Each structure stands twice: as structure tokens, then as C-alpha cells.
Tab-separated table of C-alpha atoms and ligand atoms in Angstrom:
chain	number	residue	atom	x	y	z
A	1	MET	CA	0.000	0.000	0.000
A	2	ARG	CA	1.142	3.526	-0.730
A	3	GLU	CA	-0.049	6.589	1.121
A	4	ILE	CA	-0.542	9.726	-0.945
A	5	ASP	CA	-1.423	13.076	0.555
A	6	VAL	CA	-4.198	14.616	-1.514
A	7	SER	CA	-2.375	17.955	-1.436
A	8	LYS	CA	-0.095	16.427	-4.095
A	9	ILE	CA	-3.109	16.102	-6.363
A	10	THR	CA	-4.039	19.734	-5.674
A	11	ASP	CA	-0.530	20.978	-6.472
A	12	ALA	CA	-0.277	18.925	-9.642
A	13	LEU	CA	-3.655	20.083	-10.957
A	14	CYS	CA	-2.965	23.714	-10.152
A	15	GLU	CA	0.176	23.632	-12.253
A	16	MET	CA	-1.470	21.571	-15.030
A	17	CYS	CA	-4.392	24.029	-15.400
A	18	MET	CA	-2.001	26.872	-15.955
A	19	SER	CA	0.567	25.264	-18.211
A	20	ILE	CA	-1.914	23.628	-20.613
A	21	ASN	CA	-3.760	26.900	-21.082
A	22	TYR	CA	-0.560	28.702	-22.068
A	23	GLU	CA	1.009	25.992	-24.199
A	24	LEU	CA	-0.428	22.984	-26.027
A	25	SER	CA	1.046	19.487	-25.870
A	26	ASP	CA	3.675	18.460	-28.448
A	27	ASP	CA	1.262	16.360	-30.519
A	28	MET	CA	-1.055	19.356	-31.039
A	29	LYS	CA	1.826	21.714	-31.807
A	30	LYS	CA	3.136	19.297	-34.392
A	31	ALA	CA	-0.314	18.844	-35.954
A	32	LEU	CA	-0.776	22.597	-36.285
A	33	LYS	CA	2.676	23.053	-37.827
A	34	GLU	CA	1.947	20.313	-40.358
A	35	ALA	CA	-1.405	21.913	-41.123
A	36	GLN	CA	0.401	25.072	-42.212
A	37	GLN	CA	2.301	23.022	-44.790
A	38	LYS	CA	-0.757	21.112	-45.967
A	39	GLU	CA	-3.229	23.966	-46.292
A	40	THR	CA	-3.678	25.063	-49.900
A	41	ALA	CA	-6.126	27.985	-49.553
A	42	PRO	CA	-4.317	31.343	-49.143
A	43	LEU	CA	-6.795	32.594	-46.511
A	44	GLY	CA	-6.605	29.261	-44.705
A	45	LYS	CA	-2.812	29.460	-44.667
A	46	GLN	CA	-2.983	32.999	-43.322
A	47	ILE	CA	-5.295	31.931	-40.508
A	48	LEU	CA	-3.059	29.026	-39.535
A	49	LYS	CA	-0.167	31.473	-39.402
A	50	ILE	CA	-2.200	33.701	-37.072
A	51	LEU	CA	-2.877	30.687	-34.839
A	52	ASP	CA	0.837	29.940	-34.789
A	53	GLU	CA	1.685	33.510	-33.774
A	54	ASN	CA	-1.053	33.365	-31.168
A	55	MET	CA	0.483	30.255	-29.617
A	56	GLU	CA	3.877	31.915	-29.490
A	57	ILE	CA	2.479	34.978	-27.676
A	58	ALA	CA	0.524	32.755	-25.295
A	59	LYS	CA	3.611	30.752	-24.387
A	60	THR	CA	6.037	33.604	-23.906
A	61	GLU	CA	3.666	36.024	-22.162
A	62	LYS	CA	1.550	33.475	-20.317
A	63	ILE	CA	-1.666	34.779	-21.834
A	64	PRO	CA	-4.170	31.934	-22.328
A	65	ILE	CA	-4.150	30.605	-25.913
A	66	CYS	CA	-7.904	31.093	-25.969
A	67	GLN	CA	-10.122	33.158	-23.669
A	68	ASP	CA	-12.350	30.125	-23.188
A	69	THR	CA	-10.042	28.317	-20.808
A	70	GLY	CA	-12.692	25.660	-20.511
A	71	MET	CA	-14.467	23.574	-17.962
A	72	ALA	CA	-11.895	21.340	-16.277
A	73	VAL	CA	-12.406	17.677	-17.158
A	74	VAL	CA	-10.253	15.450	-14.964
A	75	PHE	CA	-9.597	11.750	-15.477
A	76	LEU	CA	-8.120	10.058	-12.418
A	77	LYS	CA	-6.657	6.594	-12.777
A	78	VAL	CA	-6.125	5.467	-9.227
A	79	GLY	CA	-4.003	2.431	-8.414
A	80	GLN	CA	-5.905	0.142	-6.063
A	81	GLU	CA	-2.924	-0.015	-3.689
A	82	VAL	CA	-3.203	3.716	-3.027
A	83	HIS	CA	-4.522	5.097	0.242
A	84	PHE	CA	-5.316	8.810	0.174
A	85	ILE	CA	-4.688	10.894	3.292
A	86	GLY	CA	-5.142	14.568	4.121
A	87	GLY	CA	-8.818	14.970	3.196
A	88	PRO	CA	-11.387	14.081	0.560
A	89	LEU	CA	-9.925	13.462	-2.890
A	90	GLU	CA	-12.703	15.293	-4.666
A	91	ASP	CA	-12.103	18.455	-2.636
A	92	ALA	CA	-8.403	18.243	-3.452
A	93	VAL	CA	-9.143	18.047	-7.172
A	94	ASN	CA	-11.445	21.051	-7.029
A	95	GLU	CA	-8.940	22.975	-4.933
A	96	GLY	CA	-6.307	22.379	-7.620
A	97	VAL	CA	-8.650	23.688	-10.292
A	98	ARG	CA	-9.638	26.675	-8.125
A	99	LYS	CA	-6.006	27.611	-7.491
A	100	GLY	CA	-4.917	27.055	-11.061
A	101	TYR	CA	-7.704	29.140	-12.544
A	102	THR	CA	-7.295	31.928	-10.009
A	103	GLU	CA	-3.516	32.172	-9.820
A	104	GLY	CA	-3.150	31.574	-13.551
A	105	TYR	CA	-5.514	34.390	-14.572
A	106	LEU	CA	-7.742	31.899	-16.381
A	107	ARG	CA	-11.399	32.515	-17.130
A	108	LYS	CA	-14.074	31.450	-14.668
A	109	SER	CA	-16.606	29.878	-16.988
A	110	VAL	CA	-18.657	27.669	-14.671
A	111	VAL	CA	-22.163	28.411	-13.372
A	112	SER	CA	-23.416	26.614	-10.268
A	113	ASP	CA	-26.771	25.601	-11.712
A	114	PRO	CA	-27.543	25.031	-15.387
A	115	LEU	CA	-30.802	26.993	-15.168
A	116	LEU	CA	-30.158	29.581	-12.466
A	117	ARG	CA	-26.755	30.346	-14.000
A	118	VAL	CA	-24.758	32.066	-11.284
A	119	ASN	CA	-21.002	32.000	-11.864
A	120	THR	CA	-19.062	30.093	-9.184
A	121	ASN	CA	-16.193	32.544	-9.752
A	122	ASP	CA	-13.453	29.951	-9.424
A	123	ASN	CA	-14.211	27.592	-12.318
A	124	THR	CA	-15.187	24.753	-10.007
A	125	PRO	CA	-16.491	22.163	-9.840
A	126	ALA	CA	-14.457	20.105	-12.261
A	127	VAL	CA	-16.019	17.182	-14.099
A	128	ILE	CA	-14.207	14.208	-12.580
A	129	HIS	CA	-14.034	10.655	-13.931
A	130	TYR	CA	-12.497	8.012	-11.668
A	131	GLU	CA	-11.058	4.698	-12.717
A	132	ILE	CA	-9.594	2.119	-10.365
A	133	VAL	CA	-6.639	0.265	-11.868
A	134	PRO	CA	-3.999	-2.140	-10.563
A	135	GLY	CA	-0.846	-0.616	-9.041
A	136	GLU	CA	0.077	2.179	-6.665
A	137	ASP	CA	0.266	5.215	-8.918
A	138	VAL	CA	-2.215	7.964	-9.610
A	139	GLU	CA	-2.412	9.158	-13.186
A	140	ILE	CA	-4.075	12.526	-13.667
A	141	THR	CA	-5.258	13.658	-17.076
A	142	LEU	CA	-6.617	17.172	-17.379
A	143	ALA	CA	-8.535	18.213	-20.473
A	144	PRO	CA	-10.048	21.716	-20.099
A	145	LYS	CA	-12.871	21.864	-22.631
A	146	GLY	CA	-14.041	24.942	-24.506
A	147	PHE	CA	-17.747	25.083	-25.217
A	148	GLY	CA	-17.741	26.495	-28.741
A	149	SER	CA	-16.878	22.999	-29.853
A	150	GLU	CA	-18.505	21.134	-26.945
A	151	ASN	CA	-21.867	22.579	-27.991
A	152	MET	CA	-21.490	21.027	-31.429
A	153	SER	CA	-20.933	17.504	-30.087
A	154	ARG	CA	-23.609	14.806	-30.207
A	155	VAL	CA	-24.564	11.187	-29.540
A	156	TYR	CA	-26.200	8.955	-32.148
A	157	MET	CA	-27.909	5.692	-31.243
A	158	LEU	CA	-27.404	3.854	-34.532
A	159	LYS	CA	-28.756	0.444	-35.461
A	160	PRO	CA	-26.388	-2.501	-35.791
A	161	ALA	CA	-27.389	-2.654	-39.462
A	162	ASP	CA	-26.011	0.854	-39.991
A	163	GLY	CA	-22.527	-0.591	-39.492
A	164	GLU	CA	-19.295	1.120	-40.401
A	165	GLU	CA	-20.910	3.211	-43.090
A	166	GLY	CA	-23.432	4.546	-40.603
A	167	VAL	CA	-20.638	5.524	-38.231
A	168	VAL	CA	-18.748	7.383	-40.942
A	169	THR	CA	-21.872	9.279	-42.013
A	170	ALA	CA	-22.768	10.184	-38.424
A	171	VAL	CA	-19.328	11.568	-37.597
A	172	VAL	CA	-18.907	13.488	-40.846
A	173	ASP	CA	-22.428	14.937	-40.460
A	174	ALA	CA	-21.682	16.119	-36.930
A	175	VAL	CA	-18.537	17.915	-38.078
A	176	LYS	CA	-20.364	19.424	-41.034
A	177	LEU	CA	-23.097	20.762	-38.766
A	178	ALA	CA	-20.458	22.163	-36.414
A	179	GLY	CA	-18.846	23.988	-39.329
A	180	PRO	CA	-17.223	27.276	-38.336
A	181	ASN	CA	-18.680	27.301	-34.804
A	182	ALA	CA	-16.243	24.750	-33.414
A	183	CYS	CA	-13.155	26.790	-34.343
A	184	PRO	CA	-11.721	24.521	-37.023
A	185	PRO	CA	-9.358	22.876	-37.751
A	186	VAL	CA	-10.961	20.521	-35.272
A	187	VAL	CA	-9.945	17.323	-33.555
A	188	VAL	CA	-12.684	14.713	-33.385
A	189	GLY	CA	-13.043	12.230	-30.543
A	190	VAL	CA	-15.367	9.335	-31.285
A	191	GLY	CA	-16.710	6.758	-28.855
A	192	ILE	CA	-18.292	3.693	-30.397
A	193	GLY	CA	-20.107	1.016	-28.415
A	194	GLY	CA	-20.971	0.532	-24.769
A	195	THR	CA	-24.136	2.306	-23.687
A	196	PHE	CA	-25.393	5.847	-24.228
A	197	GLU	CA	-23.181	7.372	-21.522
A	198	LYS	CA	-20.235	5.050	-22.089
A	199	ALA	CA	-19.978	6.149	-25.712
A	200	ALA	CA	-19.931	9.806	-24.630
A	201	LEU	CA	-17.221	9.153	-22.079
A	202	LEU	CA	-15.147	7.249	-24.621
A	203	SER	CA	-15.390	10.141	-27.055
A	204	LYS	CA	-14.010	12.507	-24.424
A	205	LYS	CA	-11.192	10.080	-23.650
A	206	ALA	CA	-10.449	9.825	-27.348
A	207	LEU	CA	-9.880	13.593	-27.453
A	208	ALA	CA	-7.400	13.357	-24.606
A	209	ARG	CA	-5.332	10.822	-26.534
A	210	PRO	CA	-2.425	12.379	-28.482
A	211	VAL	CA	-3.694	13.331	-31.920
A	212	ASP	CA	-0.792	11.531	-33.605
A	213	ARG	CA	-1.430	8.230	-31.850
A	214	ALA	CA	-3.623	5.980	-33.986
A	215	SER	CA	-5.836	3.230	-32.594
A	216	GLU	CA	-4.065	-0.058	-31.961
A	217	LYS	CA	-6.914	-1.924	-33.632
A	218	GLU	CA	-6.356	-2.329	-37.345
A	219	HIS	CA	-9.993	-1.872	-38.454
A	220	ILE	CA	-10.421	1.156	-36.190
A	221	ARG	CA	-7.213	2.754	-37.416
A	222	LYS	CA	-8.516	2.451	-40.981
A	223	LEU	CA	-11.808	3.985	-39.903
A	224	GLU	CA	-9.983	6.906	-38.285
A	225	GLU	CA	-8.123	7.531	-41.531
A	226	GLU	CA	-11.237	7.246	-43.661
A	227	ILE	CA	-13.242	9.664	-41.526
A	228	LEU	CA	-10.359	12.163	-41.415
A	229	GLU	CA	-10.175	12.152	-45.195
A	230	LYS	CA	-13.935	12.594	-45.582
A	231	ILE	CA	-14.001	15.491	-43.106
A	232	ASN	CA	-11.202	17.259	-44.919
A	233	GLN	CA	-13.137	16.874	-48.159
A	234	LEU	CA	-15.823	19.089	-46.622
A	235	GLU	CA	-13.389	21.996	-47.081
A	236	ILE	CA	-14.604	23.781	-43.968
A	237	GLY	CA	-11.048	25.066	-43.590
A	238	PRO	CA	-9.325	27.048	-40.830
A	239	ALA	CA	-11.829	29.266	-38.979
A	240	GLY	CA	-14.523	27.809	-41.254
A	241	LEU	CA	-13.544	30.141	-44.074
A	242	GLY	CA	-12.742	27.373	-46.548
A	243	GLY	CA	-9.628	25.324	-47.103
A	244	SER	CA	-8.145	21.872	-47.251
A	245	VAL	CA	-7.420	21.452	-43.534
A	246	SER	CA	-10.674	21.096	-41.616
A	247	CYS	CA	-9.590	18.402	-39.195
A	248	LEU	CA	-6.255	17.648	-37.528
A	249	GLY	CA	-7.108	14.142	-36.436
A	250	VAL	CA	-9.833	11.612	-35.627
A	251	ASN	CA	-9.360	9.463	-32.538
A	252	ILE	CA	-11.730	6.561	-31.952
A	253	GLU	CA	-12.190	4.538	-28.776
A	254	THR	CA	-14.422	1.470	-28.691
A	255	TYR	CA	-16.121	-0.778	-26.139
A	256	PRO	CA	-18.237	-3.943	-26.367
A	257	THR	CA	-21.915	-3.176	-26.810
A	258	HIS	CA	-25.395	-4.753	-26.779
A	259	ILE	CA	-26.687	-7.001	-29.584
A	260	ALA	CA	-29.367	-4.424	-30.344
A	261	GLY	CA	-27.244	-1.280	-30.458
A	262	LEU	CA	-24.499	0.799	-32.013
A	263	PRO	CA	-23.993	3.952	-29.930
A	264	VAL	CA	-21.736	6.564	-31.509
A	265	ALA	CA	-20.673	9.690	-29.655
A	266	VAL	CA	-18.898	12.515	-31.456
A	267	ASN	CA	-17.037	14.930	-29.219
A	268	ILE	CA	-15.678	17.782	-31.270
A	269	CYS	CA	-12.755	19.867	-30.090
A	270	CYS	CA	-11.307	23.004	-31.583
A	271	HIS	CA	-7.661	23.450	-32.525
A	272	VAL	CA	-7.075	24.420	-28.871
A	273	ASN	CA	-7.339	20.770	-27.861
A	274	ARG	CA	-5.801	20.824	-24.396
A	275	HIS	CA	-4.721	17.650	-22.663
A	276	ILE	CA	-1.981	17.063	-20.160
A	277	VAL	CA	-0.981	14.039	-18.078
A	278	ARG	CA	0.929	13.733	-14.792
A	279	THR	CA	1.672	10.642	-12.764
A	280	ILE	CA	2.073	10.721	-9.007
B	1	MET	CA	-9.931	43.866	-50.377
B	2	ASP	CA	-8.442	45.317	-47.201
B	3	HIS	CA	-10.039	48.216	-45.339
B	4	LYS	CA	-9.026	50.265	-42.347
B	5	ILE	CA	-12.239	51.293	-40.665
B	6	THR	CA	-13.151	53.346	-37.634
B	7	THR	CA	-16.063	53.200	-35.240
B	8	PRO	CA	-18.832	54.271	-34.953
B	9	LEU	CA	-19.598	52.815	-38.386
B	10	THR	CA	-21.095	55.158	-40.953
B	11	ALA	CA	-23.464	54.093	-43.739
B	12	GLU	CA	-20.670	54.877	-46.202
B	13	THR	CA	-18.174	52.591	-44.485
B	14	ILE	CA	-20.664	49.753	-44.232
B	15	GLN	CA	-21.552	50.018	-47.882
B	16	GLN	CA	-17.909	49.505	-48.911
B	17	LEU	CA	-17.521	46.308	-46.944
B	18	LYS	CA	-18.040	43.145	-48.962
B	19	THR	CA	-18.094	39.573	-47.735
B	20	GLY	CA	-14.581	38.140	-47.713
B	21	ASP	CA	-12.874	41.537	-47.263
B	22	MET	CA	-10.348	41.953	-44.471
B	23	VAL	CA	-10.838	44.847	-42.076
B	24	LYS	CA	-8.738	46.484	-39.389
B	25	ILE	CA	-10.896	48.248	-36.862
B	26	THR	CA	-9.869	51.269	-34.825
B	27	GLY	CA	-12.060	52.952	-32.237
B	28	ILE	CA	-14.425	52.089	-29.422
B	29	ILE	CA	-16.227	48.742	-29.402
B	30	TYR	CA	-18.313	47.097	-26.668
B	31	SER	CA	-18.073	43.565	-25.321
B	32	ALA	CA	-21.286	41.659	-24.621
B	33	ARG	CA	-22.104	37.964	-24.696
B	34	ASP	CA	-24.958	35.699	-23.564
B	35	ALA	CA	-25.822	37.065	-20.123
B	36	ALA	CA	-25.227	40.707	-21.076
B	37	HIS	CA	-27.464	40.355	-24.145
B	38	LYS	CA	-30.221	38.972	-21.980
B	39	LYS	CA	-29.911	41.962	-19.679
B	40	LEU	CA	-29.766	44.483	-22.532
B	41	ILE	CA	-33.020	43.098	-23.926
B	42	GLU	CA	-34.594	43.222	-20.463
B	43	LEU	CA	-33.636	46.897	-20.184
B	44	ILE	CA	-35.101	47.622	-23.613
B	45	GLU	CA	-38.331	45.839	-22.736
B	46	ALA	CA	-38.571	47.800	-19.505
B	47	GLY	CA	-38.042	51.024	-21.445
B	48	LYS	CA	-34.859	51.800	-19.541
B	49	GLU	CA	-31.643	53.392	-20.760
B	50	LEU	CA	-28.895	51.121	-22.090
B	51	PRO	CA	-25.343	51.321	-20.702
B	52	PHE	CA	-24.054	52.413	-24.107
B	53	GLU	CA	-25.395	54.001	-27.254
B	54	LEU	CA	-26.322	51.384	-29.869
B	55	ASN	CA	-26.516	53.773	-32.780
B	56	GLY	CA	-23.660	53.124	-35.213
B	57	ASN	CA	-21.806	51.027	-32.713
B	58	VAL	CA	-20.171	47.609	-32.718
B	59	ILE	CA	-20.569	44.760	-30.232
B	60	TYR	CA	-17.793	42.222	-29.797
B	61	TYR	CA	-18.995	38.817	-28.562
B	62	LEU	CA	-16.298	38.423	-25.959
B	63	GLY	CA	-15.706	37.162	-22.446
B	64	PRO	CA	-11.986	37.705	-21.771
B	65	THR	CA	-9.690	36.076	-19.248
B	66	PRO	CA	-8.658	38.345	-16.342
B	67	ALA	CA	-5.821	40.797	-16.951
B	68	ARG	CA	-2.552	40.413	-15.079
B	69	ASP	CA	-1.051	43.485	-13.449
B	70	GLY	CA	0.042	45.834	-16.193
B	71	GLN	CA	-2.103	44.191	-18.870
B	72	VAL	CA	-5.096	45.927	-20.458
B	73	ILE	CA	-7.040	42.677	-20.795
B	74	GLY	CA	-6.370	38.943	-20.824
B	75	SER	CA	-6.958	36.578	-23.722
B	76	ALA	CA	-9.699	38.126	-25.852
B	77	GLY	CA	-10.941	36.145	-28.834
B	78	PRO	CA	-14.494	35.844	-30.168
B	79	THR	CA	-17.179	33.511	-28.881
B	80	THR	CA	-19.794	31.702	-30.992
B	81	SER	CA	-22.213	34.293	-32.359
B	82	SER	CA	-25.248	32.073	-32.907
B	83	ARG	CA	-26.014	32.085	-29.188
B	84	MET	CA	-26.796	35.784	-29.520
B	85	ASP	CA	-29.094	35.273	-32.538
B	86	LYS	CA	-32.194	35.392	-30.397
B	87	TYR	CA	-31.375	38.925	-29.238
B	88	THR	CA	-29.624	40.404	-32.263
B	89	PRO	CA	-32.525	41.496	-34.526
B	90	LYS	CA	-33.871	43.774	-31.785
B	91	LEU	CA	-30.474	45.427	-31.282
B	92	LEU	CA	-30.055	45.943	-35.021
B	93	GLU	CA	-33.478	47.513	-35.188
B	94	LEU	CA	-32.342	49.968	-32.524
B	95	GLY	CA	-29.268	51.051	-34.447
B	96	LEU	CA	-26.491	48.550	-33.782
B	97	LYS	CA	-24.354	48.485	-36.907
B	98	GLY	CA	-21.660	45.903	-36.382
B	99	MET	CA	-21.015	42.628	-34.611
B	100	ILE	CA	-17.750	40.755	-34.180
B	101	GLY	CA	-17.882	37.049	-33.400
B	102	LYS	CA	-17.342	33.678	-34.969
B	103	GLY	CA	-19.547	31.222	-36.840
B	104	ARG	CA	-22.886	31.193	-38.589
B	105	ARG	CA	-25.910	33.451	-38.010
B	106	SER	CA	-29.588	32.564	-38.285
B	107	PRO	CA	-31.691	33.541	-41.322
B	108	LYS	CA	-33.528	36.038	-39.095
B	109	VAL	CA	-30.287	37.757	-38.151
B	110	ILE	CA	-29.145	37.862	-41.765
B	111	GLN	CA	-32.464	39.427	-42.718
B	112	ALA	CA	-32.116	42.015	-39.953
B	113	ILE	CA	-28.565	42.802	-41.109
B	114	VAL	CA	-29.868	43.536	-44.595
B	115	GLU	CA	-32.892	45.508	-43.435
B	116	ASN	CA	-30.823	47.685	-41.144
B	117	ARG	CA	-27.742	47.910	-43.371
B	118	ALA	CA	-25.350	46.484	-40.817
B	119	VAL	CA	-22.357	44.136	-41.011
B	120	TYR	CA	-21.216	40.951	-39.290
B	121	LEU	CA	-17.481	40.460	-38.885
B	122	ALA	CA	-15.628	37.284	-37.979
B	123	ALA	CA	-12.516	37.315	-35.839
B	124	VAL	CA	-10.282	34.250	-35.657
B	125	GLY	CA	-11.557	31.911	-32.938
B	126	GLY	CA	-8.883	30.624	-30.628
B	127	ALA	CA	-6.496	33.503	-31.259
B	128	GLY	CA	-7.281	35.338	-28.026
B	129	ALA	CA	-3.698	36.028	-26.985
B	130	LEU	CA	-2.885	37.679	-30.299
B	131	LEU	CA	-6.154	39.637	-30.490
B	132	SER	CA	-5.661	40.989	-26.971
B	133	LYS	CA	-2.697	42.975	-28.299
B	134	CYS	CA	-5.054	45.151	-30.377
B	135	ILE	CA	-7.082	46.172	-27.341
B	136	LYS	CA	-5.516	49.331	-25.958
B	137	SER	CA	-7.934	50.133	-23.173
B	138	SER	CA	-10.800	48.382	-21.468
B	139	LYS	CA	-13.193	49.307	-18.741
B	140	VAL	CA	-16.286	47.626	-17.388
B	141	ILE	CA	-19.268	49.923	-17.892
B	142	ALA	CA	-22.147	47.648	-16.899
B	143	PHE	CA	-23.141	44.380	-15.254
B	144	ASP	CA	-19.899	44.054	-13.292
B	145	GLU	CA	-21.510	41.194	-11.360
B	146	LEU	CA	-21.386	39.068	-14.497
B	147	GLY	CA	-17.603	38.774	-14.234
B	148	THR	CA	-16.180	37.839	-17.628
B	149	GLU	CA	-19.613	38.491	-19.154
B	150	ALA	CA	-19.742	42.162	-18.086
B	151	VAL	CA	-20.074	44.887	-20.711
B	152	ARG	CA	-16.736	46.521	-21.454
B	153	GLU	CA	-15.965	49.655	-23.383
B	154	MET	CA	-12.758	48.963	-25.258
B	155	TYR	CA	-10.547	51.030	-27.499
B	156	VAL	CA	-9.059	48.869	-30.237
B	157	GLU	CA	-6.395	49.635	-32.793
B	158	ASP	CA	-6.174	47.745	-36.082
B	159	PHE	CA	-8.255	44.888	-34.733
B	160	PRO	CA	-8.288	42.275	-37.540
B	161	ALA	CA	-11.503	40.671	-38.784
B	162	ILE	CA	-13.095	39.347	-41.944
B	163	VAL	CA	-16.419	40.482	-43.350
B	164	ALA	CA	-18.594	37.397	-42.875
B	165	ILE	CA	-22.014	38.816	-43.745
B	166	ASP	CA	-22.184	42.132	-45.571
B	167	SER	CA	-25.051	44.618	-45.663
B	168	GLU	CA	-26.460	42.869	-48.695
B	169	GLY	CA	-26.679	39.548	-46.888
B	170	ASN	CA	-23.830	37.770	-48.677
B	171	ASN	CA	-22.615	35.025	-46.367
B	172	ILE	CA	-19.057	33.703	-46.170
B	173	TYR	CA	-20.094	30.474	-44.472
B	174	LYS	CA	-21.244	27.652	-46.671
B	175	ASP	CA	-24.049	25.531	-45.226
C	301	LIG	S1	-14.053	26.466	-29.489
C	301	LIG	FE1	-11.954	26.331	-28.699
C	301	LIG	S2	-10.762	27.848	-29.811
C	301	LIG	FE2	-12.931	28.302	-30.124
C	301	LIG	S3	-13.394	29.817	-28.568
C	301	LIG	FE3	-13.934	27.815	-27.698
C	301	LIG	S4	-12.064	27.088	-26.641
C	301	LIG	FE4	-11.498	28.788	-27.947
């Protein structure tokens, strides 16, 4: 058994909130650089250059890349040999988010009730997903999510007979409907299988996976490539103003499902696809 | 075509702007997003005075990050305009001439843009750090309690945007 003081989780999250809002992970930086080479439309190229300059300013001056610094989505993989001390884990997570968003001059974008809509003024609570795994480590993944693109995400409950073709159509349709609103070039996280909520969770996890890491399953990897190509054929382009680069990557996660169903969740993320991992 | 324009927008300026043109805006603009729009409409319905003059003016759909010491404003890029669609026709009717945001507008908004000879400009979404450099002053003039959603009066210099819907209703976004 390993004892971990929850203050370590707070400290880690505080730092993660700040750093990922000032500088994207290497996979995203690489994808955006490559996009500049690939884009053929002059206006599209110009916009990608602006995004590149923006990232440089954000990094050097510690100004958030985007003003929507997101709602904090936290995935905690907790080793089952871990014993937490020093207080409730959930409070520690929220304290990390509170500190990070306050000390890092990040935007407070969370309201305490979806209908009454009063700002909590510290960007808490976070959306927390726990997973118990073997071992004695704690892996924290933080993925602050902007809502321009979150609002364009959707879940489809397809029929088994719809098959692969149905999945492709559903995902491409979702991205088409999102169009300029999701701040393209987008990254698309897809969850296929499980139940209604499992598919949605998988799609969020898919977004947190590095954009240059393809699925390990052969047939899924092919599907990722096919969907990426079809989305780019839509020519939505950077900022939705037309161009050859509409999507930087499609990540798919799957899970076994019911004989009667084919759930497909499409979580769309903008080019400011923030994800960061720390292990304690 | 590239234009350098100043606010408030005159009928002449608006007439020159065509969908796809690049503009650089200098002058005063006002920030307002979801919650502030709701409040503006409530004030109008109650027959009360608005915190700023709509006539000829430009609203930027923005909720910035907080400024650090010595900064005018934090990250300051556009938010999705369609969430304001419900409120926009009324504001256009009352003299609003320009909007800066990102993404598509509803047919009703496009119609109101044409009827009132206004213009909808798109700024680059997700470029908030860069865009903040064009904002030279900023002060909250209303709804301070809304935090990031408060109404700010901002002086901008050469703020870059693209004409997305011109006064004739030409739309840069394909369906
Ligand atoms: S969709 Fe992304 S890039 Fe666009 S405003 Fe929201 S967080 Fe920023």
C-alpha cells in the first residue's frame, strides 16, 4: 500500500491548469505546424499562421491561448494499492482547479446551476471521472474543454445494421453541422459502443489521446483515416472560411456493446485541444 | 480587399464592406455575450436606458480572461455568435451596426442585417492572446456582477476581422 497526501493532487492540478492553457502538448503543436504546410487555400494558410503567432504569444507572455479556458475535465486513474490521506480526494481536485484558474488568470466559466446560472467565480467544480486500476500510482489527465466545440458535439444511437458506413456518415455529419462554430481545424473524438453514456465518455477520452497516436486496432485505425479524409473533403477550412485542412485528427475509442445497439458519440474539439498528463 | 475602418460605423463605411474583405478596426467597441445580451433586452423591454449608445456602434462577442497586473485585458478572442441570434434582430433595429464574433448566423439575423444595413465580422476563434494585443484600453461599464460576461468599453487599434455577412446579406459560411 502507498499513502498519498491529496495535497499532491491539488498541487499537480494547479500547475497543469495553468501550463496547458498557455502551451499545447507536443502532438497538437506538431499537428498545427503540419497543417500550415498542408493547407492550400491562401486565406486558410494565413489563418493558420495567425494561430501559430497566437500560440507563441501565449507561451512567452503566459496569456491563455484562448479566452475560453474551458471547464476542467479530470480523469483520475487510481491504483488500487493507493490510500489517500489529508482529506477528501474530490475536494483536493477542485482545490487544484480553483487555485490554477485563479492564480493563472484563467477565465471562470462555470455556473453553479444550469438553469439559475450564477457564476461560481473559481471555475469549479471540475467534471471528474475516476477509474480504479492495478498498481500504486495515480495518473491525472486534465482536459479543459471549450464550449464552442462542446456545444457542437452529439450522440447517435445507430442500429447494428447501420454498421461502419453509418458511423462514418454520423461523424462526418456532426462535423459538417459544427462547421465554423467549433473553431476549425478541429480534432474529433469518437466513442463507439458501450451504452449511451459510455460512448460519450469514450469520445471525451479519445480527445485526450495524443492526436498523432492511432488506434491499436487495425480496423479502427482504418476507420480513423477514412473519416479524417472525408471530413477534410468538406473543405470547412481554418476558422470555417474554406480550405483543405478542416480536421487535424480523428481518434476513436471502442467498447463492447449490446446485440441491439451501435452507440456513436462525437465529441468535437477546436484546434485548442488541451490535454496534459501527470503521474504521481 | 483590405479596409481600415473606424467606429462608430457610418453608412458609407458599411456600404464599402463586402463579404470576404479583411478589415482592421480602430475605435471604441463594446463587449457583450450571452448574459449581457439577456440583460440588454430586459432593459429595452422595460423602457430603460442602455449602458451604451447602440446607434452606429459595434458589439464584440467576448468574455476575456482576467488581466494580469500591467495588462489591459487577458486573452480576448471571439465567442460563438449564434447564441446571440435570439437577441440580435432587436439590437439591429435599434441602431447597432456591427457585430464581431465567430460562426454562422440565423436567417432572421441575416435578414435584420440587410434591413438595417449592418455588417457581421468574424474574428479568428482561438487567437485570443494575439487579439488581446489590439485592445488598448478596457473598462467595465455595466453588469460588473457578471464577471467575464460584463459589458466593457474597449478602445481597439487595427483589430483584424473578416467580413462574414455584408449589408447585402452575402454570407461567407457555406451551409
Ligand atoms: S471552441 Fe476552442 S478555440 Fe474556439 S473559442 Fe472555444 S475554446 Fe477557444
